[in-house]
Amino acid sequence: MADRREDLRAADVDRQFVAERLKAALDEGRLSLGEYDDRLKETYSARTYGDLDDILKDLPGFHPMGGSQLEPSEPVADEPDERPRRSGDGNPKWLVGIWSAWLVAVSVNVVIWALVSLSAGEPVYFWPMWVAGPWGAVLLASTFSVKALGHNPESNQRRYRDS
């Protein structure tokens, strides 16, 4: 006997779809803030598609037998994609992000140093090197491990998150 759609377990992505539809209904004035809050609580505690259908049944555009966008999703693949996400220049996005953060922090420190030096009338001790140097050395080591050794910390994070 085939499983009835109403009895199938809903996934987090299905609950998120219902939450977004409820937010749209609130924005359209179809739900009061109290109704929205109550239904949102029900959404995140729903277990089946039937539970989610009951939350949306009185809203326009809902058709539980095939016309709804709320349909059982495909099972998630067991193995995550191990390829690192890359920026336009071929570097992993996390690598571009950490170097960008370094550049911003060092730039802010150099600008502050320059303003202090200008107000003092002479160059003061160049303290931004203590921000740029050690942090830059750690980033160089990280970059080397990615480029030369092919190490990918993103895949390690995914493994821990998924287990």
mmCIF file of C-alpha atoms in Angstrom:
data_model
loop_
_atom_site.group_PDB
_atom_site.id
_atom_site.type_symbol
_atom_site.label_atom_id
_atom_site.label_comp_id
_atom_site.label_asym_id
_atom_site.label_seq_id
_atom_site.Cartn_x
_atom_site.Cartn_y
_atom_site.Cartn_z
ATOM 1 C CA MET A 1 0.000 0.000 0.000
ATOM 2 C CA ALA A 2 1.413 3.375 -0.998
ATOM 3 C CA ASP A 3 2.077 5.965 1.683
ATOM 4 C CA ARG A 4 -0.464 8.735 1.730
ATOM 5 C CA ARG A 5 1.105 12.142 1.301
ATOM 6 C CA GLU A 6 -0.568 13.475 4.480
ATOM 7 C CA ASP A 7 1.139 10.789 6.577
ATOM 8 C CA LEU A 8 4.656 11.311 5.240
ATOM 9 C CA ARG A 9 7.186 13.010 7.477
ATOM 10 C CA ALA A 10 7.900 16.639 6.620
ATOM 11 C CA ALA A 11 11.463 17.931 6.319
ATOM 12 C CA ASP A 12 12.947 21.182 7.602
ATOM 13 C CA VAL A 13 12.785 22.629 4.092
ATOM 14 C CA ASP A 14 9.009 21.978 4.077
ATOM 15 C CA ARG A 15 8.582 23.747 7.418
ATOM 16 C CA GLN A 16 10.620 26.655 6.068
ATOM 17 C CA PHE A 17 8.345 26.864 3.007
ATOM 18 C CA VAL A 18 5.267 27.046 5.252
ATOM 19 C CA ALA A 19 6.935 29.668 7.480
ATOM 20 C CA GLU A 20 7.659 31.808 4.397
ATOM 21 C CA ARG A 21 4.060 31.422 3.183
ATOM 22 C CA LEU A 22 2.795 32.463 6.617
ATOM 23 C CA LYS A 23 5.064 35.524 6.553
ATOM 24 C CA ALA A 24 3.663 36.446 3.136
ATOM 25 C CA ALA A 25 0.110 36.043 4.487
ATOM 26 C CA LEU A 26 0.983 38.298 7.424
ATOM 27 C CA ASP A 27 2.438 40.899 5.058
ATOM 28 C CA GLU A 28 -0.712 40.712 2.903
ATOM 29 C CA GLY A 29 -2.913 41.299 5.959
ATOM 30 C CA ARG A 30 -4.475 37.830 5.828
ATOM 31 C CA LEU A 31 -3.227 36.922 9.332
ATOM 32 C CA SER A 32 -3.009 38.949 12.511
ATOM 33 C CA LEU A 33 0.282 38.970 14.375
ATOM 34 C CA GLY A 34 -1.190 36.628 17.008
ATOM 35 C CA GLU A 35 -2.397 34.148 14.366
ATOM 36 C CA TYR A 36 0.963 34.318 12.633
ATOM 37 C CA ASP A 37 2.793 33.588 15.883
ATOM 38 C CA ASP A 38 0.503 30.645 16.733
ATOM 39 C CA ARG A 39 0.766 29.132 13.265
ATOM 40 C CA LEU A 40 4.529 29.602 13.185
ATOM 41 C CA LYS A 41 4.828 27.632 16.431
ATOM 42 C CA GLU A 42 2.628 24.900 14.931
ATOM 43 C CA THR A 43 4.767 24.913 11.773
ATOM 44 C CA TYR A 44 8.006 24.193 13.569
ATOM 45 C CA SER A 45 6.387 21.474 15.676
ATOM 46 C CA ALA A 46 4.634 19.825 12.687
ATOM 47 C CA ARG A 47 5.706 16.292 11.866
ATOM 48 C CA THR A 48 3.795 15.385 8.704
ATOM 49 C CA TYR A 49 2.607 16.996 5.502
ATOM 50 C CA GLY A 50 -0.933 16.678 6.854
ATOM 51 C CA ASP A 51 0.047 18.825 9.850
ATOM 52 C CA LEU A 52 1.519 21.454 7.525
ATOM 53 C CA ASP A 53 -1.522 21.309 5.233
ATOM 54 C CA ASP A 54 -3.792 22.129 8.193
ATOM 55 C CA ILE A 55 -1.748 25.263 8.904
ATOM 56 C CA LEU A 56 -2.140 26.586 5.342
ATOM 57 C CA LYS A 57 -5.583 25.219 4.384
ATOM 58 C CA ASP A 58 -7.512 28.508 4.775
ATOM 59 C CA LEU A 59 -4.987 30.631 2.869
ATOM 60 C CA PRO A 60 -5.414 31.408 -0.859
ATOM 61 C CA GLY A 61 -3.306 29.400 -3.267
ATOM 62 C CA PHE A 62 -3.264 26.229 -1.190
ATOM 63 C CA HIS A 63 -4.359 22.984 -2.868
ATOM 64 C CA PRO A 64 -3.282 19.936 -0.865
ATOM 65 C CA MET A 65 -3.752 17.388 -3.642
ATOM 66 C CA GLY A 66 -1.138 18.335 -6.180
ATOM 67 C CA GLY A 67 -1.601 22.066 -6.684
ATOM 68 C CA SER A 68 0.387 23.104 -3.624
ATOM 69 C CA GLN A 69 4.062 23.844 -3.782
ATOM 70 C CA LEU A 70 4.363 21.779 -0.612
ATOM 71 C CA GLU A 71 5.369 18.390 -1.947
ATOM 72 C CA PRO A 72 7.632 15.691 -0.525
ATOM 73 C CA SER A 73 11.208 16.611 -1.275
ATOM 74 C CA GLU A 74 13.875 14.352 -2.674
ATOM 75 C CA PRO A 75 16.014 12.587 -0.080
ATOM 76 C CA VAL A 76 19.231 14.392 0.761
ATOM 77 C CA ALA A 77 22.353 12.748 -0.619
ATOM 78 C CA ASP A 78 24.386 10.848 1.971
ATOM 79 C CA GLU A 79 27.691 12.314 0.845
ATOM 80 C CA PRO A 80 28.071 16.102 0.889
ATOM 81 C CA ASP A 81 29.745 17.782 -2.032
ATOM 82 C CA GLU A 82 33.416 17.893 -1.011
ATOM 83 C CA ARG A 83 34.380 20.510 -3.581
ATOM 84 C CA PRO A 84 35.082 23.867 -1.934
ATOM 85 C CA ARG A 85 32.944 26.764 -3.087
ATOM 86 C CA ARG A 86 35.121 29.062 -5.157
ATOM 87 C CA SER A 87 35.145 32.744 -5.892
ATOM 88 C CA GLY A 88 35.419 34.069 -9.452
ATOM 89 C CA ASP A 89 39.226 33.831 -9.415
ATOM 90 C CA GLY A 90 39.277 30.133 -8.463
ATOM 91 C CA ASN A 91 40.108 30.551 -4.758
ATOM 92 C CA PRO A 92 37.878 29.029 -2.073
ATOM 93 C CA LYS A 93 35.452 31.659 -0.764
ATOM 94 C CA TRP A 94 36.565 31.206 2.843
ATOM 95 C CA LEU A 95 40.159 31.978 1.793
ATOM 96 C CA VAL A 96 39.100 35.180 0.052
ATOM 97 C CA GLY A 97 37.033 36.053 3.126
ATOM 98 C CA ILE A 98 39.853 35.685 5.650
ATOM 99 C CA TRP A 99 42.267 37.714 3.520
ATOM 100 C CA SER A 100 39.603 40.400 3.032
ATOM 101 C CA ALA A 101 39.079 40.604 6.796
ATOM 102 C CA TRP A 102 42.849 40.929 7.299
ATOM 103 C CA LEU A 103 43.064 43.688 4.700
ATOM 104 C CA VAL A 104 40.210 45.658 6.281
ATOM 105 C CA ALA A 105 41.611 45.337 9.807
ATOM 106 C CA VAL A 106 45.139 46.303 8.763
ATOM 107 C CA SER A 107 43.844 49.227 6.688
ATOM 108 C CA VAL A 108 41.825 50.584 9.616
ATOM 109 C CA ASN A 109 44.861 50.296 11.899
ATOM 110 C CA VAL A 110 47.165 52.028 9.403
ATOM 111 C CA VAL A 111 44.669 54.874 8.935
ATOM 112 C CA ILE A 112 44.429 55.318 12.719
ATOM 113 C CA TRP A 113 48.251 55.277 12.973
ATOM 114 C CA ALA A 114 48.494 57.886 10.176
ATOM 115 C CA LEU A 115 45.947 60.159 11.870
ATOM 116 C CA VAL A 116 47.762 59.891 15.204
ATOM 117 C CA SER A 117 51.073 60.629 13.462
ATOM 118 C CA LEU A 118 49.572 63.659 11.703
ATOM 119 C CA SER A 119 48.132 65.026 14.919
ATOM 120 C CA ALA A 120 51.480 64.514 16.703
ATOM 121 C CA GLY A 121 53.348 66.274 13.895
ATOM 122 C CA GLU A 122 55.788 63.395 13.449
ATOM 123 C CA PRO A 123 55.612 59.656 12.716
ATOM 124 C CA VAL A 124 54.908 57.640 15.860
ATOM 125 C CA TYR A 125 55.903 54.032 16.510
ATOM 126 C CA PHE A 126 54.384 51.871 13.740
ATOM 127 C CA TRP A 127 52.270 49.637 15.984
ATOM 128 C CA PRO A 128 49.974 48.297 13.181
ATOM 129 C CA MET A 129 52.759 45.843 12.339
ATOM 130 C CA TRP A 130 51.700 43.867 15.427
ATOM 131 C CA VAL A 131 48.277 43.400 13.901
ATOM 132 C CA ALA A 132 49.392 42.813 10.318
ATOM 133 C CA GLY A 133 52.436 40.620 10.961
ATOM 134 C CA PRO A 134 51.286 37.717 13.152
ATOM 135 C CA TRP A 135 47.830 37.538 11.592
ATOM 136 C CA GLY A 136 49.359 37.713 8.103
ATOM 137 C CA ALA A 137 51.760 34.882 8.975
ATOM 138 C CA VAL A 138 48.871 32.658 10.066
ATOM 139 C CA LEU A 139 46.976 33.501 6.863
ATOM 140 C CA LEU A 140 50.052 32.722 4.745
ATOM 141 C CA ALA A 141 50.300 29.314 6.423
ATOM 142 C CA SER A 142 46.591 28.695 5.773
ATOM 143 C CA THR A 143 46.924 29.787 2.160
ATOM 144 C CA PHE A 144 49.972 27.556 1.704
ATOM 145 C CA SER A 145 48.134 24.541 3.108
ATOM 146 C CA VAL A 146 45.231 25.123 0.712
ATOM 147 C CA LYS A 147 47.274 25.841 -2.403
ATOM 148 C CA ALA A 148 50.225 23.484 -1.984
ATOM 149 C CA LEU A 149 48.775 20.630 0.037
ATOM 150 C CA GLY A 150 45.156 20.739 -1.100
ATOM 151 C CA HIS A 151 43.837 20.932 2.468
ATOM 152 C CA ASN A 152 40.156 21.946 2.620
ATOM 153 C CA PRO A 153 38.861 22.980 6.079
ATOM 154 C CA GLU A 154 35.319 23.390 4.704
ATOM 155 C CA SER A 155 35.028 19.642 4.152
ATOM 156 C CA ASN A 156 36.110 18.994 7.760
ATOM 157 C CA GLN A 157 33.482 21.414 9.043
ATOM 158 C CA ARG A 158 30.800 19.663 6.997
ATOM 159 C CA ARG A 159 31.828 16.256 8.368
ATOM 160 C CA TYR A 160 31.529 17.435 11.970
ATOM 161 C CA ARG A 161 28.262 19.253 11.317
ATOM 162 C CA ASP A 162 26.686 16.218 9.610
ATOM 163 C CA SER A 163 27.681 13.666 12.256
#
